[in-house]
Amino acid sequence: MSVFDLRLETERLLLRPPVAEDFDAFAAFCADPQTMQHLGGVQLPSVAWRSLAALTGSWQLLGYSMFSVIEKSSGRWIGRVGPWQPHGWPGTEVGWGIASEFWGRGYAPEAARASIDWAFDALGWQEVIHTIVPANTSSVAVAQKLGATLLRQARLPAPADIEVDVWGQSRQQWMSQR
């Protein structure tokens, strides 16, 4: 079985590696100023394509990356959530980004829980972090819902090159609350 055949399911969501057909929804996600406010800013379609290709390439290179999140009831692509650790990253992250029109429905913590379970079980990670710009209070709330605590500060590698708060928890802490 290829990593591209991987599927995680929650009550309301399907998580799977990105495919080319996700591009239009992904590009719209990257073009939305509200969605991208704390995710590096709006991206032109050409840059969004490179971002999607990087996520997909990580699946090939590392055997993991962020999943495309599909709303089961509509079949719509609604965001990307999952394991992420590009070169120079401050740790083994499970990150999230949900399109603004789907905010407030609990999709980010729902998808993140499934991704964290998978990262600990399938990838054998010992810690999961969430790098969050301090002003992103919505993501801080998601991290807290997941049982994460503020661990430290870090600087993301270029081209981001920004200071972030690192929230997270150990495998043992995660398992004790599940």
JSON list of C-alpha atoms in Angstrom, two decimals:
[
{"chain": "A", "resi": 1, "resn": "MET", "atom": "CA", "xyz": [0.00, 0.00, 0.00]},
{"chain": "A", "resi": 2, "resn": "SER", "atom": "CA", "xyz": [1.31, 3.44, -0.96]},
{"chain": "A", "resi": 3, "resn": "VAL", "atom": "CA", "xyz": [1.19, 6.32, 1.54]},
{"chain": "A", "resi": 4, "resn": "PHE", "atom": "CA", "xyz": [-1.03, 8.01, -1.03]},
{"chain": "A", "resi": 5, "resn": "ASP", "atom": "CA", "xyz": [-3.69, 5.36, -0.30]},
{"chain": "A", "resi": 6, "resn": "LEU", "atom": "CA", "xyz": [-3.81, 6.32, 3.39]},
{"chain": "A", "resi": 7, "resn": "ARG", "atom": "CA", "xyz": [-7.18, 7.44, 4.74]},
{"chain": "A", "resi": 8, "resn": "LEU", "atom": "CA", "xyz": [-8.12, 8.58, 8.24]},
{"chain": "A", "resi": 9, "resn": "GLU", "atom": "CA", "xyz": [-11.77, 9.07, 9.12]},
{"chain": "A", "resi": 10, "resn": "THR", "atom": "CA", "xyz": [-13.50, 10.92, 11.90]},
{"chain": "A", "resi": 11, "resn": "GLU", "atom": "CA", "xyz": [-17.20, 11.30, 12.47]},
{"chain": "A", "resi": 12, "resn": "ARG", "atom": "CA", "xyz": [-17.49, 14.17, 9.99]},
{"chain": "A", "resi": 13, "resn": "LEU", "atom": "CA", "xyz": [-14.20, 14.24, 8.10]},
{"chain": "A", "resi": 14, "resn": "LEU", "atom": "CA", "xyz": [-12.02, 12.27, 5.72]},
{"chain": "A", "resi": 15, "resn": "LEU", "atom": "CA", "xyz": [-8.27, 12.93, 5.85]},
{"chain": "A", "resi": 16, "resn": "ARG", "atom": "CA", "xyz": [-6.13, 11.85, 2.89]},
{"chain": "A", "resi": 17, "resn": "PRO", "atom": "CA", "xyz": [-2.94, 12.93, 1.17]},
{"chain": "A", "resi": 18, "resn": "PRO", "atom": "CA", "xyz": [-3.45, 15.83, -1.26]},
{"chain": "A", "resi": 19, "resn": "VAL", "atom": "CA", "xyz": [-4.18, 15.18, -4.92]},
{"chain": "A", "resi": 20, "resn": "ALA", "atom": "CA", "xyz": [-4.02, 17.49, -7.96]},
{"chain": "A", "resi": 21, "resn": "GLU", "atom": "CA", "xyz": [-7.80, 17.87, -7.93]},
{"chain": "A", "resi": 22, "resn": "ASP", "atom": "CA", "xyz": [-7.49, 19.68, -4.57]},
{"chain": "A", "resi": 23, "resn": "PHE", "atom": "CA", "xyz": [-5.67, 22.60, -6.19]},
{"chain": "A", "resi": 24, "resn": "ASP", "atom": "CA", "xyz": [-8.61, 24.93, -6.91]},
{"chain": "A", "resi": 25, "resn": "ALA", "atom": "CA", "xyz": [-9.91, 24.71, -3.32]},
{"chain": "A", "resi": 26, "resn": "PHE", "atom": "CA", "xyz": [-6.34, 24.90, -1.97]},
{"chain": "A", "resi": 27, "resn": "ALA", "atom": "CA", "xyz": [-5.62, 28.01, -4.08]},
{"chain": "A", "resi": 28, "resn": "ALA", "atom": "CA", "xyz": [-8.84, 29.64, -2.85]},
{"chain": "A", "resi": 29, "resn": "PHE", "atom": "CA", "xyz": [-7.77, 28.81, 0.74]},
{"chain": "A", "resi": 30, "resn": "CYS", "atom": "CA", "xyz": [-4.37, 30.43, 0.10]},
{"chain": "A", "resi": 31, "resn": "ALA", "atom": "CA", "xyz": [-5.98, 33.50, -1.50]},
{"chain": "A", "resi": 32, "resn": "ASP", "atom": "CA", "xyz": [-8.29, 34.25, 1.45]},
{"chain": "A", "resi": 33, "resn": "PRO", "atom": "CA", "xyz": [-6.84, 37.02, 3.65]},
{"chain": "A", "resi": 34, "resn": "GLN", "atom": "CA", "xyz": [-8.82, 35.84, 6.68]},
{"chain": "A", "resi": 35, "resn": "THR", "atom": "CA", "xyz": [-7.69, 32.22, 6.36]},
{"chain": "A", "resi": 36, "resn": "MET", "atom": "CA", "xyz": [-4.07, 33.20, 5.68]},
{"chain": "A", "resi": 37, "resn": "GLN", "atom": "CA", "xyz": [-3.79, 35.96, 8.31]},
{"chain": "A", "resi": 38, "resn": "HIS", "atom": "CA", "xyz": [-1.58, 33.82, 10.57]},
{"chain": "A", "resi": 39, "resn": "LEU", "atom": "CA", "xyz": [-0.33, 31.37, 7.93]},
{"chain": "A", "resi": 40, "resn": "GLY", "atom": "CA", "xyz": [2.19, 33.53, 6.13]},
{"chain": "A", "resi": 41, "resn": "GLY", "atom": "CA", "xyz": [-0.19, 35.76, 4.19]},
{"chain": "A", "resi": 42, "resn": "VAL", "atom": "CA", "xyz": [-2.10, 35.49, 0.94]},
{"chain": "A", "resi": 43, "resn": "GLN", "atom": "CA", "xyz": [-0.45, 33.45, -1.80]},
{"chain": "A", "resi": 44, "resn": "LEU", "atom": "CA", "xyz": [-0.77, 33.86, -5.55]},
{"chain": "A", "resi": 45, "resn": "PRO", "atom": "CA", "xyz": [-1.96, 30.72, -7.36]},
{"chain": "A", "resi": 46, "resn": "SER", "atom": "CA", "xyz": [1.60, 29.99, -8.55]},
{"chain": "A", "resi": 47, "resn": "VAL", "atom": "CA", "xyz": [2.87, 30.06, -4.95]},
{"chain": "A", "resi": 48, "resn": "ALA", "atom": "CA", "xyz": [-0.13, 28.04, -3.74]},
{"chain": "A", "resi": 49, "resn": "TRP", "atom": "CA", "xyz": [0.77, 25.42, -6.35]},
{"chain": "A", "resi": 50, "resn": "ARG", "atom": "CA", "xyz": [4.31, 25.21, -4.92]},
{"chain": "A", "resi": 51, "resn": "SER", "atom": "CA", "xyz": [2.88, 24.93, -1.39]},
{"chain": "A", "resi": 52, "resn": "LEU", "atom": "CA", "xyz": [0.60, 22.07, -2.41]},
{"chain": "A", "resi": 53, "resn": "ALA", "atom": "CA", "xyz": [3.50, 20.42, -4.23]},
{"chain": "A", "resi": 54, "resn": "ALA", "atom": "CA", "xyz": [5.64, 20.72, -1.08]},
{"chain": "A", "resi": 55, "resn": "LEU", "atom": "CA", "xyz": [2.95, 19.02, 1.00]},
{"chain": "A", "resi": 56, "resn": "THR", "atom": "CA", "xyz": [2.63, 16.26, -1.58]},
{"chain": "A", "resi": 57, "resn": "GLY", "atom": "CA", "xyz": [6.40, 15.92, -1.94]},
{"chain": "A", "resi": 58, "resn": "SER", "atom": "CA", "xyz": [6.77, 15.51, 1.82]},
{"chain": "A", "resi": 59, "resn": "TRP", "atom": "CA", "xyz": [4.55, 12.44, 1.58]},
{"chain": "A", "resi": 60, "resn": "GLN", "atom": "CA", "xyz": [6.99, 10.98, -0.94]},
{"chain": "A", "resi": 61, "resn": "LEU", "atom": "CA", "xyz": [10.17, 12.02, 0.89]},
{"chain": "A", "resi": 62, "resn": "LEU", "atom": "CA", "xyz": [9.16, 11.41, 4.51]},
{"chain": "A", "resi": 63, "resn": "GLY", "atom": "CA", "xyz": [6.07, 9.20, 4.36]},
{"chain": "A", "resi": 64, "resn": "TYR", "atom": "CA", "xyz": [3.93, 11.87, 6.01]},
{"chain": "A", "resi": 65, "resn": "SER", "atom": "CA", "xyz": [2.66, 15.40, 5.59]},
{"chain": "A", "resi": 66, "resn": "MET", "atom": "CA", "xyz": [-0.48, 17.38, 6.06]},
{"chain": "A", "resi": 67, "resn": "PHE", "atom": "CA", "xyz": [-3.66, 15.70, 4.95]},
{"chain": "A", "resi": 68, "resn": "SER", "atom": "CA", "xyz": [-6.31, 17.24, 2.76]},
{"chain": "A", "resi": 69, "resn": "VAL", "atom": "CA", "xyz": [-9.40, 17.51, 4.95]},
{"chain": "A", "resi": 70, "resn": "ILE", "atom": "CA", "xyz": [-12.65, 16.60, 3.22]},
{"chain": "A", "resi": 71, "resn": "GLU", "atom": "CA", "xyz": [-16.05, 17.31, 4.75]},
{"chain": "A", "resi": 72, "resn": "LYS", "atom": "CA", "xyz": [-17.89, 13.98, 4.43]},
{"chain": "A", "resi": 73, "resn": "SER", "atom": "CA", "xyz": [-21.39, 15.48, 4.16]},
{"chain": "A", "resi": 74, "resn": "SER", "atom": "CA", "xyz": [-20.51, 17.68, 1.15]},
{"chain": "A", "resi": 75, "resn": "GLY", "atom": "CA", "xyz": [-17.35, 16.07, -0.27]},
{"chain": "A", "resi": 76, "resn": "ARG", "atom": "CA", "xyz": [-15.71, 19.52, -0.19]},
{"chain": "A", "resi": 77, "resn": "TRP", "atom": "CA", "xyz": [-12.03, 20.19, 0.51]},
{"chain": "A", "resi": 78, "resn": "ILE", "atom": "CA", "xyz": [-12.05, 22.36, 3.65]},
{"chain": "A", "resi": 79, "resn": "GLY", "atom": "CA", "xyz": [-8.42, 22.59, 4.74]},
{"chain": "A", "resi": 80, "resn": "ARG", "atom": "CA", "xyz": [-5.15, 20.88, 5.52]},
{"chain": "A", "resi": 81, "resn": "VAL", "atom": "CA", "xyz": [-4.21, 19.29, 8.83]},
{"chain": "A", "resi": 82, "resn": "GLY", "atom": "CA", "xyz": [-1.51, 16.89, 9.88]},
{"chain": "A", "resi": 83, "resn": "PRO", "atom": "CA", "xyz": [2.12, 16.05, 10.51]},
{"chain": "A", "resi": 84, "resn": "TRP", "atom": "CA", "xyz": [4.62, 18.59, 9.31]},
{"chain": "A", "resi": 85, "resn": "GLN", "atom": "CA", "xyz": [8.36, 18.85, 9.80]},
{"chain": "A", "resi": 86, "resn": "PRO", "atom": "CA", "xyz": [10.19, 20.59, 6.97]},
{"chain": "A", "resi": 87, "resn": "HIS", "atom": "CA", "xyz": [13.96, 20.97, 7.19]},
{"chain": "A", "resi": 88, "resn": "GLY", "atom": "CA", "xyz": [14.93, 23.17, 10.14]},
{"chain": "A", "resi": 89, "resn": "TRP", "atom": "CA", "xyz": [11.50, 23.01, 11.79]},
{"chain": "A", "resi": 90, "resn": "PRO", "atom": "CA", "xyz": [11.47, 23.29, 15.61]},
{"chain": "A", "resi": 91, "resn": "GLY", "atom": "CA", "xyz": [9.97, 19.84, 16.16]},
{"chain": "A", "resi": 92, "resn": "THR", "atom": "CA", "xyz": [7.46, 17.23, 15.11]},
{"chain": "A", "resi": 93, "resn": "GLU", "atom": "CA", "xyz": [4.37, 19.29, 14.41]},
{"chain": "A", "resi": 94, "resn": "VAL", "atom": "CA", "xyz": [0.75, 18.53, 13.76]},
{"chain": "A", "resi": 95, "resn": "GLY", "atom": "CA", "xyz": [-0.56, 21.74, 12.27]},
{"chain": "A", "resi": 96, "resn": "TRP", "atom": "CA", "xyz": [-3.92, 22.86, 10.96]},
{"chain": "A", "resi": 97, "resn": "GLY", "atom": "CA", "xyz": [-5.50, 25.34, 8.62]},
{"chain": "A", "resi": 98, "resn": "ILE", "atom": "CA", "xyz": [-9.22, 25.30, 7.90]},
{"chain": "A", "resi": 99, "resn": "ALA", "atom": "CA", "xyz": [-10.85, 27.54, 5.27]},
{"chain": "A", "resi": 100, "resn": "SER", "atom": "CA", "xyz": [-12.51, 30.50, 7.00]},
{"chain": "A", "resi": 101, "resn": "GLU", "atom": "CA", "xyz": [-15.99, 29.62, 5.75]},
{"chain": "A", "resi": 102, "resn": "PHE", "atom": "CA", "xyz": [-15.74, 26.41, 7.84]},
{"chain": "A", "resi": 103, "resn": "TRP", "atom": "CA", "xyz": [-14.50, 28.03, 11.06]},
{"chain": "A", "resi": 104, "resn": "GLY", "atom": "CA", "xyz": [-16.45, 27.53, 14.25]},
{"chain": "A", "resi": 105, "resn": "ARG", "atom": "CA", "xyz": [-17.57, 23.97, 13.48]},
{"chain": "A", "resi": 106, "resn": "GLY", "atom": "CA", "xyz": [-14.87, 22.16, 15.47]},
{"chain": "A", "resi": 107, "resn": "TYR", "atom": "CA", "xyz": [-13.20, 20.74, 12.37]},
{"chain": "A", "resi": 108, "resn": "ALA", "atom": "CA", "xyz": [-9.63, 21.76, 13.32]},
{"chain": "A", "resi": 109, "resn": "PRO", "atom": "CA", "xyz": [-9.55, 19.89, 16.67]},
{"chain": "A", "resi": 110, "resn": "GLU", "atom": "CA", "xyz": [-11.44, 16.93, 15.17]},
{"chain": "A", "resi": 111, "resn": "ALA", "atom": "CA", "xyz": [-8.94, 16.52, 12.33]},
{"chain": "A", "resi": 112, "resn": "ALA", "atom": "CA", "xyz": [-5.96, 17.30, 14.59]},
{"chain": "A", "resi": 113, "resn": "ARG", "atom": "CA", "xyz": [-6.95, 14.55, 17.07]},
{"chain": "A", "resi": 114, "resn": "ALA", "atom": "CA", "xyz": [-6.98, 11.96, 14.29]},
{"chain": "A", "resi": 115, "resn": "SER", "atom": "CA", "xyz": [-3.66, 13.26, 12.97]},
{"chain": "A", "resi": 116, "resn": "ILE", "atom": "CA", "xyz": [-2.02, 13.26, 16.40]},
{"chain": "A", "resi": 117, "resn": "ASP", "atom": "CA", "xyz": [-3.21, 9.70, 17.05]},
{"chain": "A", "resi": 118, "resn": "TRP", "atom": "CA", "xyz": [-1.71, 8.69, 13.70]},
{"chain": "A", "resi": 119, "resn": "ALA", "atom": "CA", "xyz": [1.57, 10.55, 14.33]},
{"chain": "A", "resi": 120, "resn": "PHE", "atom": "CA", "xyz": [2.07, 8.82, 17.69]},
{"chain": "A", "resi": 121, "resn": "ASP", "atom": "CA", "xyz": [0.84, 5.38, 16.54]},
{"chain": "A", "resi": 122, "resn": "ALA", "atom": "CA", "xyz": [2.12, 5.10, 12.95]},
{"chain": "A", "resi": 123, "resn": "LEU", "atom": "CA", "xyz": [5.10, 7.45, 12.99]},
{"chain": "A", "resi": 124, "resn": "GLY", "atom": "CA", "xyz": [6.26, 6.68, 16.52]},
{"chain": "A", "resi": 125, "resn": "TRP", "atom": "CA", "xyz": [6.66, 10.34, 17.41]},
{"chain": "A", "resi": 126, "resn": "GLN", "atom": "CA", "xyz": [7.41, 11.05, 21.07]},
{"chain": "A", "resi": 127, "resn": "GLU", "atom": "CA", "xyz": [6.23, 14.68, 21.03]},
{"chain": "A", "resi": 128, "resn": "VAL", "atom": "CA", "xyz": [3.75, 16.65, 18.96]},
{"chain": "A", "resi": 129, "resn": "ILE", "atom": "CA", "xyz": [4.04, 20.42, 18.77]},
{"chain": "A", "resi": 130, "resn": "HIS", "atom": "CA", "xyz": [1.95, 23.20, 17.26]},
{"chain": "A", "resi": 131, "resn": "THR", "atom": "CA", "xyz": [3.80, 26.34, 16.13]},
{"chain": "A", "resi": 132, "resn": "ILE", "atom": "CA", "xyz": [1.47, 29.28, 16.63]},
{"chain": "A", "resi": 133, "resn": "VAL", "atom": "CA", "xyz": [1.93, 33.01, 16.14]},
{"chain": "A", "resi": 134, "resn": "PRO", "atom": "CA", "xyz": [0.97, 34.47, 19.56]},
{"chain": "A", "resi": 135, "resn": "ALA", "atom": "CA", "xyz": [-1.74, 36.70, 18.01]},
{"chain": "A", "resi": 136, "resn": "ASN", "atom": "CA", "xyz": [-3.55, 33.64, 16.61]},
{"chain": "A", "resi": 137, "resn": "THR", "atom": "CA", "xyz": [-5.89, 33.19, 19.56]},
{"chain": "A", "resi": 138, "resn": "SER", "atom": "CA", "xyz": [-8.13, 30.78, 17.64]},
{"chain": "A", "resi": 139, "resn": "SER", "atom": "CA", "xyz": [-5.26, 28.33, 17.11]},
{"chain": "A", "resi": 140, "resn": "VAL", "atom": "CA", "xyz": [-4.19, 28.74, 20.74]},
{"chain": "A", "resi": 141, "resn": "ALA", "atom": "CA", "xyz": [-7.74, 27.70, 21.70]},
{"chain": "A", "resi": 142, "resn": "VAL", "atom": "CA", "xyz": [-7.50, 24.64, 19.43]},
{"chain": "A", "resi": 143, "resn": "ALA", "atom": "CA", "xyz": [-4.15, 23.68, 20.97]},
{"chain": "A", "resi": 144, "resn": "GLN", "atom": "CA", "xyz": [-5.64, 23.99, 24.46]},
{"chain": "A", "resi": 145, "resn": "LYS", "atom": "CA", "xyz": [-8.65, 21.84, 23.44]},
{"chain": "A", "resi": 146, "resn": "LEU", "atom": "CA", "xyz": [-6.10, 19.22, 22.38]},
{"chain": "A", "resi": 147, "resn": "GLY", "atom": "CA", "xyz": [-4.50, 19.32, 25.84]},
{"chain": "A", "resi": 148, "resn": "ALA", "atom": "CA", "xyz": [-1.35, 21.11, 24.66]},
{"chain": "A", "resi": 149, "resn": "THR", "atom": "CA", "xyz": [0.57, 23.50, 26.88]},
{"chain": "A", "resi": 150, "resn": "LEU", "atom": "CA", "xyz": [2.98, 26.28, 26.00]},
{"chain": "A", "resi": 151, "resn": "LEU", "atom": "CA", "xyz": [6.40, 24.63, 25.87]},
{"chain": "A", "resi": 152, "resn": "ARG", "atom": "CA", "xyz": [8.77, 27.28, 24.53]},
{"chain": "A", "resi": 153, "resn": "GLN", "atom": "CA", "xyz": [9.34, 29.91, 21.85]},
{"chain": "A", "resi": 154, "resn": "ALA", "atom": "CA", "xyz": [11.10, 29.22, 18.56]},
{"chain": "A", "resi": 155, "resn": "ARG", "atom": "CA", "xyz": [11.95, 30.85, 15.27]},
{"chain": "A", "resi": 156, "resn": "LEU", "atom": "CA", "xyz": [10.62, 29.23, 12.10]},
{"chain": "A", "resi": 157, "resn": "PRO", "atom": "CA", "xyz": [13.21, 28.75, 9.35]},
{"chain": "A", "resi": 158, "resn": "ALA", "atom": "CA", "xyz": [13.30, 30.96, 6.25]},
{"chain": "A", "resi": 159, "resn": "PRO", "atom": "CA", "xyz": [11.37, 31.95, 4.33]},
{"chain": "A", "resi": 160, "resn": "ALA", "atom": "CA", "xyz": [8.93, 32.39, 7.26]},
{"chain": "A", "resi": 161, "resn": "ASP", "atom": "CA", "xyz": [11.64, 33.57, 9.69]},
{"chain": "A", "resi": 162, "resn": "ILE", "atom": "CA", "xyz": [9.17, 34.51, 12.45]},
{"chain": "A", "resi": 163, "resn": "GLU", "atom": "CA", "xyz": [8.97, 33.96, 16.19]},
{"chain": "A", "resi": 164, "resn": "VAL", "atom": "CA", "xyz": [6.27, 31.51, 17.28]},
{"chain": "A", "resi": 165, "resn": "ASP", "atom": "CA", "xyz": [5.01, 29.98, 20.47]},
{"chain": "A", "resi": 166, "resn": "VAL", "atom": "CA", "xyz": [5.50, 26.22, 20.54]},
{"chain": "A", "resi": 167, "resn": "TRP", "atom": "CA", "xyz": [2.57, 24.43, 22.11]},
{"chain": "A", "resi": 168, "resn": "GLY", "atom": "CA", "xyz": [2.50, 20.67, 22.51]},
{"chain": "A", "resi": 169, "resn": "GLN", "atom": "CA", "xyz": [2.67, 17.55, 24.56]},
{"chain": "A", "resi": 170, "resn": "SER", "atom": "CA", "xyz": [4.48, 14.28, 24.88]},
{"chain": "A", "resi": 171, "resn": "ARG", "atom": "CA", "xyz": [3.18, 10.95, 23.69]},
{"chain": "A", "resi": 172, "resn": "GLN", "atom": "CA", "xyz": [2.66, 9.94, 27.32]},
{"chain": "A", "resi": 173, "resn": "GLN", "atom": "CA", "xyz": [0.61, 13.08, 28.05]},
{"chain": "A", "resi": 174, "resn": "TRP", "atom": "CA", "xyz": [-1.52, 12.51, 24.94]},
{"chain": "A", "resi": 175, "resn": "MET", "atom": "CA", "xyz": [-2.17, 8.87, 25.75]},
{"chain": "A", "resi": 176, "resn": "SER", "atom": "CA", "xyz": [-3.12, 9.67, 29.34]},
{"chain": "A", "resi": 177, "resn": "GLN", "atom": "CA", "xyz": [-5.94, 11.96, 28.19]},
{"chain": "A", "resi": 178, "resn": "ARG", "atom": "CA", "xyz": [-7.27, 9.73, 25.41]}
]
